[in-house]
Structure formats: structure tokens, C-alpha cells
Amino acid sequence: MGEDGKPLGHDALGHALESATIGVPHGSDATPPEHSAGSAELVHRIVSEFGRNSDRLDESPMNDSFGNITAEYMRDVQDGMNGDREIKTYGNNAHLGDLPRGQLKDFIAQVGKDPDAYGAIINSQQAVTTELINEGYHDKAKYAEFSEEIANRVTPGAEIAGIMAESRTQAVYDDKIASDAEFNESLTTADKWAGRAIDMGLSRFPVAGDAAGIIIEDIREAVIEHYTRDSSEQAGQDRSDFLEDQRSKSADAIYDATYQAAIESGTDPENARSQADSAAREVRVGYGMGRQRAGS
């Protein structure tokens, strides 16, 4: 047993699973390789096992590691939520969409109650969703109904945002296992996952170097602005008000990302606003779906 009274072996197992799925030693700053068939299959097995038995993750010392794994495999997670619409992954696909209905969402809902996991997942989600939006604008000529295409691209990330909001409120309001301050801090300490998510897509993403750095910094700032809760000013805010506030802020984050991508692609401001509005509406719908799943 460790000093906190929890078994040390569970934490060590989480670190080992991180190493096996990400491809570098735990805590290493080395750039992970593309996901191998074996590592992707292990992620599939982890999500299956703990998605079926999510109660086993109640305050588990492995949750921070599972949050890092989820962040690393965010493209696989969004692909798994996206039905038949494929999202390209970083190397081999973990095929999370093949799992029985609900296992993936139950897994990330339970993991997201851990502040460290929450921060990693939110940063990676925002980065991958922003990347998908930008990819769409650079393939714009392919689509007859482009606003609909952008709306489709933001739906999986919106569901994840809804799941994370519900998980956070359960941890703070219901289970009382973490504070808002801990969740706020995790958004800044886990911001490396925003850069990591963009790095994975640079072979498809039409930027690199300084331009990629600017996009990553914009994503980090968006996460801090839209997902940090000012507990001192909102101390009296009840659960439902907080969740509705998060819904609006999640939509605002995607509105900003879509509008910026549209303008940079040469879209006139009026159409850029229209497309950003469409994306934001879809986020509100997807967020509600995610909350419903996490709260069930």
C-alpha cells in the first residue's frame, strides 16, 4: 500500500499500460511512434474490459493513465463515436466503434472523473476537433453541403465534451472526490496533449513549424478560456446551471475554431459566421447526447 492507502500495484499497472499503448516509457518526453497493431489492440481490450465494468474504475489509481491513453488515441475515440464516417488515426486503428454500444462512452465517463484524466482528454479533444475542422476546409471542394460536413466533423468532440462535463460534476457535486480547483489546474498541466494531438496529424494537416505552434497555442488558450470554472464567482451556481454554462462554452470554442478556419481558407465573413453557427448548433446537440450517456 502507498502513503495514500491505495495499492501501489494499480498505479504501476497504469504506467505499464501507458507505455505499452503509447510506445515510449512512462513519463518520457520522446516522440511516440505511430500506433502499432499490438498497441491499438491493447487499447481496444482496455476499453472493452473497463467499459463493461466501469465501476472497477471508481477512484482507481489507473484513471490518470487511462486519461493519457484516451488523449493519445483521441482520433480512435472520435472515430469510434462517428458511426460509418471514418476518421483517420495515427497508425493502426483501435476499432473502438466495434465495441458493444455504450462501452466506449462508459469508459471515458468513468475515467473523466479524475482531474488529471479530464485535463488530458479535454485538451486532446479540442485539438483533434480543431484539426478535423481545418482538414475539412482544405478539402472544401469535395463537399456539396459544406456546413453540414463541418457539423458532422464536430459531433464526436461535442459528445466527449458533454461526457466530460457530466463526469466533472459527478466528481465535484455527487461523489465529492475532487474539487473544481483540481479540474481547473488539470487543464493547464495536461496541455501537452494539445500539441501531441496536432503532431499526430501533421502529415495531413496543411501546416508545420511556426504555423502549427500558433494553432496549438490557440487551442490551449481556448481550453483555458472555455473550460475553466471560476469557483469564487460561481460558488452559488448549482449543478444544472454549471452544465448549461459548459454547453454554451463548448459551443463557443467550436464556433471560434470554425470561424477562424473559414476566414483563413478565404471564406468571406458572412459565410464564415454561418458555417460557425452551424457547427456551434451541432455542438449543443452532441453535448446533450454525451451528457445523457454519462449521466445514465
PDB file of C-alpha atoms in Angstrom:
ATOM      1  CA  MET A   1       0.000   0.000   0.000  1.00  0.00           C
ATOM      2  CA  GLY A   2       1.156   3.516  -0.724  1.00  0.00           C
ATOM      3  CA  GLU A   3       1.074   6.513   1.607  1.00  0.00           C
ATOM      4  CA  ASP A   4      -2.417   7.374   0.360  1.00  0.00           C
ATOM      5  CA  GLY A   5      -3.679   3.934   1.380  1.00  0.00           C
ATOM      6  CA  LYS A   6      -4.159   2.731  -2.196  1.00  0.00           C
ATOM      7  CA  PRO A   7      -2.365  -0.257  -3.717  1.00  0.00           C
ATOM      8  CA  LEU A   8       0.877   0.775  -5.413  1.00  0.00           C
ATOM      9  CA  GLY A   9       0.498  -2.033  -7.927  1.00  0.00           C
ATOM     10  CA  HIS A  10      -2.525  -0.414  -9.577  1.00  0.00           C
ATOM     11  CA  ASP A  11      -0.632   2.797 -10.289  1.00  0.00           C
ATOM     12  CA  ALA A  12       2.314   0.810 -11.670  1.00  0.00           C
ATOM     13  CA  LEU A  13      -0.029  -1.213 -13.870  1.00  0.00           C
ATOM     14  CA  GLY A  14      -1.476   2.013 -15.261  1.00  0.00           C
ATOM     15  CA  HIS A  15       2.017   3.240 -16.114  1.00  0.00           C
ATOM     16  CA  ALA A  16       2.854  -0.068 -17.786  1.00  0.00           C
ATOM     17  CA  LEU A  17      -0.306   0.100 -19.897  1.00  0.00           C
ATOM     18  CA  GLU A  18       0.568   3.658 -20.898  1.00  0.00           C
ATOM     19  CA  SER A  19       3.991   2.506 -22.066  1.00  0.00           C
ATOM     20  CA  ALA A  20       2.564  -0.436 -23.968  1.00  0.00           C
ATOM     21  CA  THR A  21      -0.117   1.578 -25.766  1.00  0.00           C
ATOM     22  CA  ILE A  22       1.748   4.843 -26.395  1.00  0.00           C
ATOM     23  CA  GLY A  23       5.068   3.236 -27.296  1.00  0.00           C
ATOM     24  CA  VAL A  24       7.522   5.097 -25.033  1.00  0.00           C
ATOM     25  CA  PRO A  25       8.466   4.653 -21.361  1.00  0.00           C
ATOM     26  CA  HIS A  26       6.102   6.256 -18.856  1.00  0.00           C
ATOM     27  CA  GLY A  27       6.989   9.900 -18.307  1.00  0.00           C
ATOM     28  CA  SER A  28       9.307  10.029 -21.318  1.00  0.00           C
ATOM     29  CA  ASP A  29       9.478  13.159 -23.490  1.00  0.00           C
ATOM     30  CA  ALA A  30      10.368  11.059 -26.539  1.00  0.00           C
ATOM     31  CA  THR A  31       8.077  11.325 -29.571  1.00  0.00           C
ATOM     32  CA  PRO A  32       5.881   8.203 -29.662  1.00  0.00           C
ATOM     33  CA  PRO A  33       5.853   6.122 -32.837  1.00  0.00           C
ATOM     34  CA  GLU A  34       2.740   5.510 -34.900  1.00  0.00           C
ATOM     35  CA  HIS A  35       0.414   3.117 -33.129  1.00  0.00           C
ATOM     36  CA  SER A  36       1.268  -0.496 -33.821  1.00  0.00           C
ATOM     37  CA  ALA A  37      -1.305  -3.219 -34.373  1.00  0.00           C
ATOM     38  CA  GLY A  38      -0.469  -4.645 -30.960  1.00  0.00           C
ATOM     39  CA  SER A  39      -0.800  -1.344 -29.085  1.00  0.00           C
ATOM     40  CA  ALA A  40      -4.079  -0.499 -30.829  1.00  0.00           C
ATOM     41  CA  GLU A  41      -5.466  -3.943 -29.975  1.00  0.00           C
ATOM     42  CA  LEU A  42      -4.459  -3.445 -26.340  1.00  0.00           C
ATOM     43  CA  VAL A  43      -6.376  -0.148 -26.229  1.00  0.00           C
ATOM     44  CA  HIS A  44      -9.400  -1.975 -27.646  1.00  0.00           C
ATOM     45  CA  ARG A  45      -9.107  -4.588 -24.894  1.00  0.00           C
ATOM     46  CA  ILE A  46      -8.676  -1.973 -22.144  1.00  0.00           C
ATOM     47  CA  VAL A  47     -11.766  -0.034 -23.218  1.00  0.00           C
ATOM     48  CA  SER A  48     -13.754  -3.240 -23.596  1.00  0.00           C
ATOM     49  CA  GLU A  49     -12.766  -4.585 -20.174  1.00  0.00           C
ATOM     50  CA  PHE A  50     -13.357  -1.394 -18.216  1.00  0.00           C
ATOM     51  CA  GLY A  51     -16.244  -0.164 -20.341  1.00  0.00           C
ATOM     52  CA  ARG A  52     -18.094  -3.345 -19.355  1.00  0.00           C
ATOM     53  CA  ASN A  53     -17.009  -2.999 -15.740  1.00  0.00           C
ATOM     54  CA  SER A  54     -16.711   0.753 -15.287  1.00  0.00           C
ATOM     55  CA  ASP A  55     -17.437   0.505 -11.547  1.00  0.00           C
ATOM     56  CA  ARG A  56     -13.983  -1.040 -11.165  1.00  0.00           C
ATOM     57  CA  LEU A  57     -12.557   2.391 -12.002  1.00  0.00           C
ATOM     58  CA  ASP A  58     -14.177   4.149  -9.030  1.00  0.00           C
ATOM     59  CA  GLU A  59     -11.328   6.335  -7.716  1.00  0.00           C
ATOM     60  CA  SER A  60      -8.847   3.975  -9.370  1.00  0.00           C
ATOM     61  CA  PRO A  61      -5.152   4.960  -9.340  1.00  0.00           C
ATOM     62  CA  MET A  62      -5.111   3.908 -13.008  1.00  0.00           C
ATOM     63  CA  ASN A  63      -7.522   6.608 -14.155  1.00  0.00           C
ATOM     64  CA  ASP A  64      -4.848   9.233 -14.840  1.00  0.00           C
ATOM     65  CA  SER A  65      -3.050   6.712 -17.067  1.00  0.00           C
ATOM     66  CA  PHE A  66      -6.288   5.799 -18.825  1.00  0.00           C
ATOM     67  CA  GLY A  67      -6.866   9.514 -19.385  1.00  0.00           C
ATOM     68  CA  ASN A  68      -3.463   9.792 -21.058  1.00  0.00           C
ATOM     69  CA  ILE A  69      -4.190   6.739 -23.199  1.00  0.00           C
ATOM     70  CA  THR A  70      -7.550   8.236 -24.214  1.00  0.00           C
ATOM     71  CA  ALA A  71      -5.824  11.509 -25.122  1.00  0.00           C
ATOM     72  CA  GLU A  72      -3.184   9.669 -27.168  1.00  0.00           C
ATOM     73  CA  TYR A  73      -5.885   7.717 -29.018  1.00  0.00           C
ATOM     74  CA  MET A  74      -8.317  10.637 -29.376  1.00  0.00           C
ATOM     75  CA  ARG A  75      -8.655  10.148 -33.115  1.00  0.00           C
ATOM     76  CA  ASP A  76      -9.589   6.497 -32.470  1.00  0.00           C
ATOM     77  CA  VAL A  77     -12.081   7.595 -29.809  1.00  0.00           C
ATOM     78  CA  GLN A  78     -13.742  10.108 -32.118  1.00  0.00           C
ATOM     79  CA  ASP A  79     -13.707   7.577 -34.946  1.00  0.00           C
ATOM     80  CA  GLY A  80     -15.392   5.091 -32.609  1.00  0.00           C
ATOM     81  CA  MET A  81     -18.182   7.599 -31.935  1.00  0.00           C
ATOM     82  CA  ASN A  82     -18.587   8.618 -35.564  1.00  0.00           C
ATOM     83  CA  GLY A  83     -20.514   5.667 -36.973  1.00  0.00           C
ATOM     84  CA  ASP A  84     -19.626   4.844 -40.566  1.00  0.00           C
ATOM     85  CA  ARG A  85     -17.808   8.150 -41.143  1.00  0.00           C
ATOM     86  CA  GLU A  86     -14.121   7.296 -40.859  1.00  0.00           C
ATOM     87  CA  ILE A  87     -11.662   9.496 -39.008  1.00  0.00           C
ATOM     88  CA  LYS A  88      -8.059   8.690 -39.914  1.00  0.00           C
ATOM     89  CA  THR A  89      -5.969   7.504 -36.984  1.00  0.00           C
ATOM     90  CA  TYR A  90      -2.291   7.718 -36.092  1.00  0.00           C
ATOM     91  CA  GLY A  91      -1.145   4.351 -37.352  1.00  0.00           C
ATOM     92  CA  ASN A  92      -3.306   1.313 -36.642  1.00  0.00           C
ATOM     93  CA  ASN A  93      -6.923   1.875 -35.648  1.00  0.00           C
ATOM     94  CA  ALA A  94      -8.132   0.602 -32.256  1.00  0.00           C
ATOM     95  CA  HIS A  95     -11.590  -0.027 -33.807  1.00  0.00           C
ATOM     96  CA  LEU A  96     -13.431   1.270 -30.764  1.00  0.00           C
ATOM     97  CA  GLY A  97     -16.610   1.588 -32.794  1.00  0.00           C
ATOM     98  CA  ASP A  98     -16.761  -2.219 -32.975  1.00  0.00           C
ATOM     99  CA  LEU A  99     -17.341  -2.459 -29.219  1.00  0.00           C
ATOM    100  CA  PRO A 100     -20.887  -3.092 -27.948  1.00  0.00           C
ATOM    101  CA  ARG A 101     -22.968   0.052 -27.735  1.00  0.00           C
ATOM    102  CA  GLY A 102     -22.057   2.307 -24.841  1.00  0.00           C
ATOM    103  CA  GLN A 103     -18.802   0.694 -23.691  1.00  0.00           C
ATOM    104  CA  LEU A 104     -16.551   3.445 -25.068  1.00  0.00           C
ATOM    105  CA  LYS A 105     -18.656   6.245 -23.582  1.00  0.00           C
ATOM    106  CA  ASP A 106     -18.995   4.456 -20.241  1.00  0.00           C
ATOM    107  CA  PHE A 107     -15.230   4.050 -20.133  1.00  0.00           C
ATOM    108  CA  ILE A 108     -14.366   7.705 -20.729  1.00  0.00           C
ATOM    109  CA  ALA A 109     -17.214   8.864 -18.473  1.00  0.00           C
ATOM    110  CA  GLN A 110     -15.734   6.977 -15.531  1.00  0.00           C
ATOM    111  CA  VAL A 111     -12.131   7.916 -16.325  1.00  0.00           C
ATOM    112  CA  GLY A 112     -13.107  11.585 -16.710  1.00  0.00           C
ATOM    113  CA  LYS A 113     -13.979  11.867 -13.012  1.00  0.00           C
ATOM    114  CA  ASP A 114     -10.238  12.028 -12.371  1.00  0.00           C
ATOM    115  CA  PRO A 115      -8.977  15.628 -12.745  1.00  0.00           C
ATOM    116  CA  ASP A 116      -5.718  14.641 -14.476  1.00  0.00           C
ATOM    117  CA  ALA A 117      -7.580  12.430 -16.936  1.00  0.00           C
ATOM    118  CA  TYR A 118     -10.153  15.168 -17.538  1.00  0.00           C
ATOM    119  CA  GLY A 119      -7.462  17.710 -18.429  1.00  0.00           C
ATOM    120  CA  ALA A 120      -5.723  15.357 -20.858  1.00  0.00           C
ATOM    121  CA  ILE A 121      -8.966  14.352 -22.570  1.00  0.00           C
ATOM    122  CA  ILE A 122     -10.339  17.913 -22.913  1.00  0.00           C
ATOM    123  CA  ASN A 123      -7.070  19.257 -24.366  1.00  0.00           C
ATOM    124  CA  SER A 124      -6.782  16.419 -26.858  1.00  0.00           C
ATOM    125  CA  GLN A 125     -10.468  16.582 -27.793  1.00  0.00           C
ATOM    126  CA  GLN A 126     -10.289  20.292 -28.551  1.00  0.00           C
ATOM    127  CA  ALA A 127      -7.109  19.822 -30.607  1.00  0.00           C
ATOM    128  CA  VAL A 128      -8.416  16.918 -32.692  1.00  0.00           C
ATOM    129  CA  THR A 129     -11.762  18.626 -33.304  1.00  0.00           C
ATOM    130  CA  THR A 130      -9.973  21.807 -34.410  1.00  0.00           C
ATOM    131  CA  GLU A 131      -7.751  19.721 -36.659  1.00  0.00           C
ATOM    132  CA  LEU A 132     -10.760  17.990 -38.250  1.00  0.00           C
ATOM    133  CA  ILE A 133     -12.351  21.367 -38.931  1.00  0.00           C
ATOM    134  CA  ASN A 134      -9.179  22.653 -40.605  1.00  0.00           C
ATOM    135  CA  GLU A 135      -8.828  19.477 -42.666  1.00  0.00           C
ATOM    136  CA  GLY A 136     -12.392  19.969 -43.855  1.00  0.00           C
ATOM    137  CA  TYR A 137     -11.686  23.492 -45.062  1.00  0.00           C
ATOM    138  CA  HIS A 138      -8.677  22.345 -47.033  1.00  0.00           C
ATOM    139  CA  ASP A 139     -10.830  19.702 -48.752  1.00  0.00           C
ATOM    140  CA  LYS A 140     -13.773  22.056 -49.120  1.00  0.00           C
ATOM    141  CA  ALA A 141     -14.250  21.488 -52.855  1.00  0.00           C
ATOM    142  CA  LYS A 142     -15.241  17.859 -52.214  1.00  0.00           C
ATOM    143  CA  TYR A 143     -18.475  18.724 -50.436  1.00  0.00           C
ATOM    144  CA  ALA A 144     -21.757  19.985 -51.868  1.00  0.00           C
ATOM    145  CA  GLU A 145     -23.175  20.875 -48.413  1.00  0.00           C
ATOM    146  CA  PHE A 146     -20.131  22.140 -46.594  1.00  0.00           C
ATOM    147  CA  SER A 147     -21.845  23.466 -43.461  1.00  0.00           C
ATOM    148  CA  GLU A 148     -23.296  20.006 -42.933  1.00  0.00           C
ATOM    149  CA  GLU A 149     -19.848  18.463 -43.361  1.00  0.00           C
ATOM    150  CA  ILE A 150     -18.338  20.729 -40.716  1.00  0.00           C
ATOM    151  CA  ALA A 151     -21.246  19.978 -38.376  1.00  0.00           C
ATOM    152  CA  ASN A 152     -20.576  16.261 -38.794  1.00  0.00           C
ATOM    153  CA  ARG A 153     -16.900  16.762 -38.022  1.00  0.00           C
ATOM    154  CA  VAL A 154     -17.565  18.423 -34.660  1.00  0.00           C
ATOM    155  CA  THR A 155     -20.186  15.967 -33.370  1.00  0.00           C
ATOM    156  CA  PRO A 156     -17.860  13.358 -31.768  1.00  0.00           C
ATOM    157  CA  GLY A 157     -15.871  16.029 -29.941  1.00  0.00           C
ATOM    158  CA  ALA A 158     -19.090  17.634 -28.721  1.00  0.00           C
ATOM    159  CA  GLU A 159     -20.241  14.323 -27.265  1.00  0.00           C
ATOM    160  CA  ILE A 160     -16.926  13.950 -25.468  1.00  0.00           C
ATOM    161  CA  ALA A 161     -17.246  17.486 -24.061  1.00  0.00           C
ATOM    162  CA  GLY A 162     -20.704  16.594 -22.745  1.00  0.00           C
ATOM    163  CA  ILE A 163     -19.465  13.386 -21.173  1.00  0.00           C
ATOM    164  CA  MET A 164     -16.571  15.218 -19.525  1.00  0.00           C
ATOM    165  CA  ALA A 165     -18.848  17.943 -18.140  1.00  0.00           C
ATOM    166  CA  GLU A 166     -21.145  15.355 -16.583  1.00  0.00           C
ATOM    167  CA  SER A 167     -18.183  13.395 -15.196  1.00  0.00           C
ATOM    168  CA  ARG A 168     -16.710  16.539 -13.672  1.00  0.00           C
ATOM    169  CA  THR A 169     -19.969  17.489 -11.978  1.00  0.00           C
ATOM    170  CA  GLN A 170     -20.424  13.961 -10.630  1.00  0.00           C
ATOM    171  CA  ALA A 171     -16.925  14.079  -9.149  1.00  0.00           C
ATOM    172  CA  VAL A 172     -17.416  17.533  -7.592  1.00  0.00           C
ATOM    173  CA  TYR A 173     -21.119  17.607  -6.652  1.00  0.00           C
ATOM    174  CA  ASP A 174     -22.086  13.964  -6.117  1.00  0.00           C
ATOM    175  CA  ASP A 175     -19.084  11.815  -5.254  1.00  0.00           C
ATOM    176  CA  LYS A 176     -17.138  14.740  -3.738  1.00  0.00           C
ATOM    177  CA  ILE A 177     -13.853  13.107  -4.764  1.00  0.00           C
ATOM    178  CA  ALA A 178     -12.277  16.205  -6.354  1.00  0.00           C
ATOM    179  CA  SER A 179     -12.622  19.979  -6.373  1.00  0.00           C
ATOM    180  CA  ASP A 180     -13.183  22.457  -9.187  1.00  0.00           C
ATOM    181  CA  ALA A 181      -9.724  23.851  -8.435  1.00  0.00           C
ATOM    182  CA  GLU A 182      -8.174  20.462  -9.226  1.00  0.00           C
ATOM    183  CA  PHE A 183     -10.054  20.237 -12.524  1.00  0.00           C
ATOM    184  CA  ASN A 184      -9.063  23.798 -13.434  1.00  0.00           C
ATOM    185  CA  GLU A 185      -5.413  23.071 -12.703  1.00  0.00           C
ATOM    186  CA  SER A 186      -5.506  19.909 -14.820  1.00  0.00           C
ATOM    187  CA  LEU A 187      -6.416  21.953 -17.897  1.00  0.00           C
ATOM    188  CA  THR A 188      -3.067  23.737 -17.717  1.00  0.00           C
ATOM    189  CA  THR A 189      -0.848  20.857 -16.571  1.00  0.00           C
ATOM    190  CA  ALA A 190      -2.189  18.493 -19.265  1.00  0.00           C
ATOM    191  CA  ASP A 191      -1.885  20.981 -22.141  1.00  0.00           C
ATOM    192  CA  LYS A 192       0.912  18.948 -23.748  1.00  0.00           C
ATOM    193  CA  TRP A 193      -1.839  16.768 -25.190  1.00  0.00           C
ATOM    194  CA  ALA A 194      -2.995  19.613 -27.411  1.00  0.00           C
ATOM    195  CA  GLY A 195       0.422  19.692 -29.070  1.00  0.00           C
ATOM    196  CA  ARG A 196       0.614  15.931 -29.212  1.00  0.00           C
ATOM    197  CA  ALA A 197      -2.758  15.671 -30.967  1.00  0.00           C
ATOM    198  CA  ILE A 198      -1.692  18.192 -33.610  1.00  0.00           C
ATOM    199  CA  ASP A 199       1.691  16.492 -34.081  1.00  0.00           C
ATOM    200  CA  MET A 200      -0.100  13.247 -34.958  1.00  0.00           C
ATOM    201  CA  GLY A 201      -1.943  14.876 -37.811  1.00  0.00           C
ATOM    202  CA  LEU A 202       0.820  16.932 -39.403  1.00  0.00           C
ATOM    203  CA  SER A 203       1.087  14.527 -42.357  1.00  0.00           C
ATOM    204  CA  ARG A 204      -2.477  15.545 -43.249  1.00  0.00           C
ATOM    205  CA  PHE A 205      -2.623  18.956 -41.607  1.00  0.00           C
ATOM    206  CA  PRO A 206      -1.549  21.691 -44.052  1.00  0.00           C
ATOM    207  CA  VAL A 207       0.779  23.463 -41.618  1.00  0.00           C
ATOM    208  CA  ALA A 208       4.005  22.797 -39.781  1.00  0.00           C
ATOM    209  CA  GLY A 209       6.645  24.625 -37.772  1.00  0.00           C
ATOM    210  CA  ASP A 210       5.676  28.093 -36.546  1.00  0.00           C
ATOM    211  CA  ALA A 211       2.169  27.870 -38.046  1.00  0.00           C
ATOM    212  CA  ALA A 212       1.468  24.643 -36.137  1.00  0.00           C
ATOM    213  CA  GLY A 213       2.786  26.263 -32.976  1.00  0.00           C
ATOM    214  CA  ILE A 214       0.335  29.150 -33.347  1.00  0.00           C
ATOM    215  CA  ILE A 215      -2.573  26.734 -33.783  1.00  0.00           C
ATOM    216  CA  ILE A 216      -1.511  24.731 -30.726  1.00  0.00           C
ATOM    217  CA  GLU A 217      -1.292  27.881 -28.608  1.00  0.00           C
ATOM    218  CA  ASP A 218      -4.735  28.986 -29.812  1.00  0.00           C
ATOM    219  CA  ILE A 219      -6.138  25.603 -28.763  1.00  0.00           C
ATOM    220  CA  ARG A 220      -4.544  25.818 -25.324  1.00  0.00           C
ATOM    221  CA  GLU A 221      -5.950  29.292 -24.795  1.00  0.00           C
ATOM    222  CA  ALA A 222      -9.399  28.148 -25.932  1.00  0.00           C
ATOM    223  CA  VAL A 223      -9.358  25.260 -23.459  1.00  0.00           C
ATOM    224  CA  ILE A 224      -8.409  27.539 -20.560  1.00  0.00           C
ATOM    225  CA  GLU A 225     -10.969  30.167 -21.552  1.00  0.00           C
ATOM    226  CA  HIS A 226     -13.906  27.841 -22.130  1.00  0.00           C
ATOM    227  CA  TYR A 227     -13.410  25.001 -19.653  1.00  0.00           C
ATOM    228  CA  THR A 228     -12.047  26.731 -16.557  1.00  0.00           C
ATOM    229  CA  ARG A 229     -14.663  27.430 -13.933  1.00  0.00           C
ATOM    230  CA  ASP A 230     -14.271  30.498 -11.723  1.00  0.00           C
ATOM    231  CA  SER A 231     -15.380  28.885  -8.499  1.00  0.00           C
ATOM    232  CA  SER A 232     -15.092  32.089  -6.472  1.00  0.00           C
ATOM    233  CA  GLU A 233     -17.656  33.912  -8.610  1.00  0.00           C
ATOM    234  CA  GLN A 234     -19.873  30.883  -9.208  1.00  0.00           C
ATOM    235  CA  ALA A 235     -19.834  29.398  -5.732  1.00  0.00           C
ATOM    236  CA  GLY A 236     -23.613  29.570  -5.634  1.00  0.00           C
ATOM    237  CA  GLN A 237     -24.094  28.055  -9.081  1.00  0.00           C
ATOM    238  CA  ASP A 238     -25.991  24.795  -8.961  1.00  0.00           C
ATOM    239  CA  ARG A 239     -25.239  21.708 -10.976  1.00  0.00           C
ATOM    240  CA  SER A 240     -27.713  22.323 -13.806  1.00  0.00           C
ATOM    241  CA  ASP A 241     -26.563  25.929 -14.279  1.00  0.00           C
ATOM    242  CA  PHE A 242     -22.943  24.835 -14.460  1.00  0.00           C
ATOM    243  CA  LEU A 243     -23.704  22.137 -17.042  1.00  0.00           C
ATOM    244  CA  GLU A 244     -25.681  24.561 -19.188  1.00  0.00           C
ATOM    245  CA  ASP A 245     -22.839  27.071 -18.933  1.00  0.00           C
ATOM    246  CA  GLN A 246     -20.394  24.414 -20.107  1.00  0.00           C
ATOM    247  CA  ARG A 247     -22.664  23.592 -23.032  1.00  0.00           C
ATOM    248  CA  SER A 248     -22.556  27.207 -24.179  1.00  0.00           C
ATOM    249  CA  LYS A 249     -18.811  27.459 -23.703  1.00  0.00           C
ATOM    250  CA  SER A 250     -18.180  24.214 -25.625  1.00  0.00           C
ATOM    251  CA  ALA A 251     -20.226  25.617 -28.493  1.00  0.00           C
ATOM    252  CA  ASP A 252     -18.347  28.920 -28.299  1.00  0.00           C
ATOM    253  CA  ALA A 253     -14.994  27.128 -28.502  1.00  0.00           C
ATOM    254  CA  ILE A 254     -16.002  25.350 -31.709  1.00  0.00           C
ATOM    255  CA  TYR A 255     -17.612  28.487 -33.145  1.00  0.00           C
ATOM    256  CA  ASP A 256     -14.286  30.298 -32.740  1.00  0.00           C
ATOM    257  CA  ALA A 257     -12.275  27.424 -34.253  1.00  0.00           C
ATOM    258  CA  THR A 258     -14.633  27.123 -37.224  1.00  0.00           C
ATOM    259  CA  TYR A 259     -14.796  30.845 -37.897  1.00  0.00           C
ATOM    260  CA  GLN A 260     -11.006  31.153 -37.785  1.00  0.00           C
ATOM    261  CA  ALA A 261     -10.515  28.186 -40.136  1.00  0.00           C
ATOM    262  CA  ALA A 262     -13.110  29.587 -42.524  1.00  0.00           C
ATOM    263  CA  ILE A 263     -11.506  33.037 -42.688  1.00  0.00           C
ATOM    264  CA  GLU A 264      -8.030  31.572 -43.178  1.00  0.00           C
ATOM    265  CA  SER A 265      -9.334  29.435 -46.067  1.00  0.00           C
ATOM    266  CA  GLY A 266     -10.593  32.554 -47.852  1.00  0.00           C
ATOM    267  CA  THR A 267     -14.276  32.322 -46.878  1.00  0.00           C
ATOM    268  CA  ASP A 268     -16.000  35.704 -46.614  1.00  0.00           C
ATOM    269  CA  PRO A 269     -17.046  36.756 -43.087  1.00  0.00           C
ATOM    270  CA  GLU A 270     -20.789  36.287 -43.665  1.00  0.00           C
ATOM    271  CA  ASN A 271     -20.411  32.676 -44.800  1.00  0.00           C
ATOM    272  CA  ALA A 272     -17.779  32.065 -42.131  1.00  0.00           C
ATOM    273  CA  ARG A 273     -20.266  33.134 -39.454  1.00  0.00           C
ATOM    274  CA  SER A 274     -22.968  30.935 -40.980  1.00  0.00           C
ATOM    275  CA  GLN A 275     -20.720  27.880 -41.009  1.00  0.00           C
ATOM    276  CA  ALA A 276     -19.512  28.581 -37.467  1.00  0.00           C
ATOM    277  CA  ASP A 277     -23.128  28.939 -36.296  1.00  0.00           C
ATOM    278  CA  SER A 278     -23.961  25.564 -37.847  1.00  0.00           C
ATOM    279  CA  ALA A 279     -21.016  23.933 -36.098  1.00  0.00           C
ATOM    280  CA  ALA A 280     -21.958  25.515 -32.759  1.00  0.00           C
ATOM    281  CA  ARG A 281     -25.555  24.264 -33.061  1.00  0.00           C
ATOM    282  CA  GLU A 282     -24.286  20.758 -33.674  1.00  0.00           C
ATOM    283  CA  VAL A 283     -22.049  21.020 -30.611  1.00  0.00           C
ATOM    284  CA  ARG A 284     -25.048  21.859 -28.429  1.00  0.00           C
ATOM    285  CA  VAL A 285     -26.874  18.764 -29.700  1.00  0.00           C
ATOM    286  CA  GLY A 286     -23.847  16.483 -29.380  1.00  0.00           C
ATOM    287  CA  TYR A 287     -23.015  17.836 -25.934  1.00  0.00           C
ATOM    288  CA  GLY A 288     -26.514  16.933 -24.748  1.00  0.00           C
ATOM    289  CA  MET A 289     -26.152  13.413 -26.109  1.00  0.00           C
ATOM    290  CA  GLY A 290     -22.834  12.986 -24.290  1.00  0.00           C
ATOM    291  CA  ARG A 291     -24.254  14.292 -21.008  1.00  0.00           C
ATOM    292  CA  GLN A 292     -27.197  11.942 -21.268  1.00  0.00           C
ATOM    293  CA  ARG A 293     -24.900   8.962 -21.731  1.00  0.00           C
ATOM    294  CA  ALA A 294     -22.562   9.897 -18.884  1.00  0.00           C
ATOM    295  CA  GLY A 295     -25.431  10.554 -16.513  1.00  0.00           C
ATOM    296  CA  SER A 296     -27.298   7.325 -17.288  1.00  0.00           C
TER     297      SER A 296
END
